[in-house]
Amino acid sequence: MHVIALSEATADMVDLVGGKAAGLGELIRRGERVPEGFCVTTEAHRLGVIPTAEVVAAYERLGAGLVAVRSSATAEDLPEASFAGQQDTILNVTGTEELIAAIGKCWASLHTDRATAYRDAHQIDHRVVRMAVVVQRMITPTVAGVLFTANPLTGRRDEMAVDAAAGLGAIVVDGAATVDHYVLDDVTRDDTGCLTSAHLADLRETGARLQAHFGCPQDVEWAIDADGVRWLLQSRPITSLFPLPPDTGKPLPRVYLEFGHVQGMLQPVTPMGMSTLRTQIAAMLAALGVRVEIVDIGGRLYGDLTDLARDPSARKRLVKLLAVDFGPRAQAVMQHVLADPRFAPTRGGTGRGGGHGAASLRTAGRAVVGVVRALARPDTARIRMFEAIEQMRVRSAAPADLRSAADRLRFVQARDTDDSADAIMWPIVAGMLAAALPTSLLKGVATPDEIHTVLGGMPHNVTIDMDLALWRLAQGAQDHRQLLLDTPPAELAARYLRGTLPDIGMAAFLDVYGHRGAAEVDLGVPRWEEDPAPVFAAVANYLRVTDPQQGPDQRFQRAATAAEAALAELVARARRRRPVRGRVAGFLLRRARSLAGLREAGKFAGLYPLRETRRQLLLIGADLHGTGLLDQPDDIMFLTLDEVHAAVHQEVDPRGTVASRREVHRRELRRRTVPVALLSDGTDVETVLPAVSTGDGTLTGVGASAGRVTGPARVVHDPATARVEPGDVLVTATTDPGWTPLFLTAAALVTETGAIMAHGPTVAREYGIPAVICVPDATRTISTGQLITVDGGAGTITIH
């Protein structure tokens, strides 16, 4: 079948007619007004010969007049990839000779550089893509444009948006001219621009109809001809929208804050990781007297802060609380939400957000006792903490008598809360308080940069210890330098796991730190002991450091020395100018240097039981794979524990569930932008804040580690394959401890998210490298190789 009428194309014929033709066929069957036409199928493209006779016959049936010739690839107009403008459309084609040439041009556009790059970005196999071609009677419009059935700028689902201009719609979609922009809501508008209020009402009604039919927000191309008739030229899913929060059925809007970046995660969490993390985070917050529901939105961890925002007491301190882990971007969006009348405080409170009652009082009492004890005797608190961590490591191991999948599942489901939480939690809280309070106490006496210097080179940090241990490993591996530099990290990892790699001390390193990795709080993500490729990539980066003074051990020692000197000078100055505050601030800063480095230890400890849980789940997955219920053992990470229970007892076949979730997960992995906060109507809150601009092209963020460095940018999305040369400026969306080995060769750090006390900035300060965080769209605005200047004091990035 080489040529078919457009009206015969159906949604299940994408492989034959491509995405665009399938969508147009659906519109025709729905009774929408679509220009008549036909489709040259992918079968003709596969054969590589234009079926001229069939094309000419179909063209003559159209009247042999002006036509539009449009690409309709099999990977086009899909829910996850629109391919907007990536392949060719040729308008005002007339005559068989021009038509045949235009079809050939559409075929050729499948392999242009831009189309190839787009497929690469969406991980679409070039070998399986085919091109169909749509030929339609040409509409000569007086006005044309695009209708979005959800606002594509803000994500708001109860608003539609229209871009329109006089003449051909290509002017709008190609961005070739100024267009009239309309937002369609419940407000009736006067006739303005090139569209009348009747046109807008018709488009709104049409959009609602199409969205209801296709089941998702639509990007609709339309045109109005000289007779005032409105035609539909295309309807495809809007691919850029972030998924909606779940429907709660409540009339008032709700607000959700993204929690994953606190742990250095903007990638989607696996379903198994989500099912455990939601419980763990909610329990951790409850221990601090705060009750927040953790919600899965697009595979990311969002906290429902609605009750806190509407609670008269909790809302007063909410923005300040976000400063510690969430940072200024989260604070800005929450300030906007609190000013929204729809989030006005509820009389009498919600009964949830404030954490009232006896349980809260008990938590507060334990907190006061734990923090005071840690501040009074920091060395004793630190010793008790590491003893508790060691006990947690030992207790996390599974008993040796687990044999069956059912035994292992019972072990996983019975994991109880560790009773050593207080010994670990309160010294960390004490250290964070001791590091945070001096800024306000010394206002007018010391700058934030000076305080950051005091907090550099911090001892007792397990992540710093890990990075320096890896540096020592690299220094001891000089005999194998070329092997480690010239061999791809994945191949080195495979050889290590096969036991065919020379001994460089990797086994000893992984014995201590193998339970770590990037996005390590997600149960579904491999640990370094399973896949040490990121560790080998870091070792190669270290081997490129040839100046001993730029070695991480020397940089860390210089930061520590500078911190001690700055502490002595700052305390002396503060005592002279404000004796009482100076004494208090000096006490806190000294305690910060004893305790603030412990911040990483809590997560480090929690990874021990997580590692054992993952091990047991993978063994269960292997059993289910052996019985044919899973295609591979790690498919288990795309189920929940309840679903695993049903599979183990052979109550269900989970393979269909796993396949659909893997596909969604793969699609979400390609998403580079995750909203800081969402409203229940889909609004990305940050998009409605007033724009902030320096006016000179300088990027502005928040200074998190002092210093000024100029160097080439290195934009990194995956630490497993990153090559960071000495002197490079590391630019990334977010970081967690699994990223920090890259810091040892980086000259500076730039991130899109974060808080001053978060993992990345903390480690940056301790190495003495400048850091600017919360720079929106940094990974898209900055390109690898660009020369940039990072000013950690001013919080700016200048692109040269």
mmCIF file with all atom_site columns, N, CA and C in Angstrom, residues 10 55 91 200 239 268 352 384 399 497 520 572 647 657 660 702:
data_model
loop_
_atom_site.group_PDB
_atom_site.id
_atom_site.type_symbol
_atom_site.label_atom_id
_atom_site.label_alt_id
_atom_site.label_comp_id
_atom_site.label_asym_id
_atom_site.label_entity_id
_atom_site.label_seq_id
_atom_site.pdbx_PDB_ins_code
_atom_site.Cartn_x
_atom_site.Cartn_y
_atom_site.Cartn_z
_atom_site.occupancy
_atom_site.B_iso_or_equiv
_atom_site.pdbx_formal_charge
_atom_site.auth_seq_id
_atom_site.auth_comp_id
_atom_site.auth_asym_id
_atom_site.auth_atom_id
_atom_site.pdbx_PDB_model_num
ATOM 1  N N  . THR A 1 10  ? -5.659  5.889   10.343 1.00 0.00 ? 10  THR A N  1
ATOM 2  C CA . THR A 1 10  ? -6.174  5.730   11.704 1.00 0.00 ? 10  THR A CA 1
ATOM 3  C C  . THR A 1 10  ? -5.023  5.779   12.701 1.00 0.00 ? 10  THR A C  1
ATOM 4  N N  . VAL A 1 55  ? 0.682   8.591   -7.109 1.00 0.00 ? 55  VAL A N  1
ATOM 5  C CA . VAL A 1 55  ? 0.685   9.970   -6.611 1.00 0.00 ? 55  VAL A CA 1
ATOM 6  C C  . VAL A 1 55  ? -0.057  10.884  -7.581 1.00 0.00 ? 55  VAL A C  1
ATOM 7  N N  . LEU A 1 91  ? 5.026   24.391  0.913  1.00 0.00 ? 91  LEU A N  1
ATOM 8  C CA . LEU A 1 91  ? 3.716   24.966  0.644  1.00 0.00 ? 91  LEU A CA 1
ATOM 9  C C  . LEU A 1 91  ? 3.618   25.438  -0.812 1.00 0.00 ? 91  LEU A C  1
ATOM 10 N N  . LEU A 1 200 ? -11.917 33.492  18.842 1.00 0.00 ? 200 LEU A N  1
ATOM 11 C CA . LEU A 1 200 ? -11.320 32.950  20.064 1.00 0.00 ? 200 LEU A CA 1
ATOM 12 C C  . LEU A 1 200 ? -12.263 31.972  20.744 1.00 0.00 ? 200 LEU A C  1
ATOM 13 N N  . THR A 1 239 ? 4.352   18.253  24.086 1.00 0.00 ? 239 THR A N  1
ATOM 14 C CA . THR A 1 239 ? 5.348   17.359  24.688 1.00 0.00 ? 239 THR A CA 1
ATOM 15 C C  . THR A 1 239 ? 6.132   18.006  25.828 1.00 0.00 ? 239 THR A C  1
ATOM 16 N N  . PRO A 1 268 ? 14.103  11.048  37.300 1.00 0.00 ? 268 PRO A N  1
ATOM 17 C CA . PRO A 1 268 ? 12.956  10.374  37.909 1.00 0.00 ? 268 PRO A CA 1
ATOM 18 C C  . PRO A 1 268 ? 13.397  9.231   38.816 1.00 0.00 ? 268 PRO A C  1
ATOM 19 N N  . ARG A 1 352 ? -2.981  19.871  60.687 1.00 0.00 ? 352 ARG A N  1
ATOM 20 C CA . ARG A 1 352 ? -1.958  18.944  60.190 1.00 0.00 ? 352 ARG A CA 1
ATOM 21 C C  . ARG A 1 352 ? -0.584  19.590  60.127 1.00 0.00 ? 352 ARG A C  1
ATOM 22 N N  . ARG A 1 384 ? 29.918  9.130   69.652 1.00 0.00 ? 384 ARG A N  1
ATOM 23 C CA . ARG A 1 384 ? 28.676  8.355   69.771 1.00 0.00 ? 384 ARG A CA 1
ATOM 24 C C  . ARG A 1 384 ? 28.007  8.206   68.402 1.00 0.00 ? 384 ARG A C  1
ATOM 25 N N  . PRO A 1 399 ? 20.198  -11.865 57.470 1.00 0.00 ? 399 PRO A N  1
ATOM 26 C CA . PRO A 1 399 ? 20.614  -13.151 58.063 1.00 0.00 ? 399 PRO A CA 1
ATOM 27 C C  . PRO A 1 399 ? 20.977  -14.156 56.977 1.00 0.00 ? 399 PRO A C  1
ATOM 28 N N  . LEU A 1 497 ? 35.134  -6.069  37.328 1.00 0.00 ? 497 LEU A N  1
ATOM 29 C CA . LEU A 1 497 ? 34.137  -7.027  37.822 1.00 0.00 ? 497 LEU A CA 1
ATOM 30 C C  . LEU A 1 497 ? 34.458  -8.447  37.352 1.00 0.00 ? 497 LEU A C  1
ATOM 31 N N  . GLU A 1 520 ? 21.818  8.070   44.944 1.00 0.00 ? 520 GLU A N  1
ATOM 32 C CA . GLU A 1 520 ? 21.955  6.853   45.743 1.00 0.00 ? 520 GLU A CA 1
ATOM 33 C C  . GLU A 1 520 ? 20.776  6.564   46.668 1.00 0.00 ? 520 GLU A C  1
ATOM 34 N N  . ALA A 1 572 ? 38.191  37.791  67.054 1.00 0.00 ? 572 ALA A N  1
ATOM 35 C CA . ALA A 1 572 ? 38.834  38.936  67.714 1.00 0.00 ? 572 ALA A CA 1
ATOM 36 C C  . ALA A 1 572 ? 38.149  40.243  67.321 1.00 0.00 ? 572 ALA A C  1
ATOM 37 N N  . ALA A 1 647 ? 3.498   -10.893 42.905 1.00 0.00 ? 647 ALA A N  1
ATOM 38 C CA . ALA A 1 647 ? 4.240   -11.668 41.918 1.00 0.00 ? 647 ALA A CA 1
ATOM 39 C C  . ALA A 1 647 ? 4.897   -12.892 42.551 1.00 0.00 ? 647 ALA A C  1
ATOM 40 N N  . THR A 1 657 ? 3.092   -4.334  33.461 1.00 0.00 ? 657 THR A N  1
ATOM 41 C CA . THR A 1 657 ? 3.280   -3.155  34.319 1.00 0.00 ? 657 THR A CA 1
ATOM 42 C C  . THR A 1 657 ? 4.703   -2.645  34.229 1.00 0.00 ? 657 THR A C  1
ATOM 43 N N  . SER A 1 660 ? 5.438   -0.825  30.774 1.00 0.00 ? 660 SER A N  1
ATOM 44 C CA . SER A 1 660 ? 4.867   0.522   30.640 1.00 0.00 ? 660 SER A CA 1
ATOM 45 C C  . SER A 1 660 ? 5.589   1.515   31.534 1.00 0.00 ? 660 SER A C  1
ATOM 46 N N  . VAL A 1 702 ? 23.077  32.458  43.442 1.00 0.00 ? 702 VAL A N  1
ATOM 47 C CA . VAL A 1 702 ? 23.371  32.714  44.852 1.00 0.00 ? 702 VAL A CA 1
ATOM 48 C C  . VAL A 1 702 ? 24.787  32.255  45.136 1.00 0.00 ? 702 VAL A C  1
#
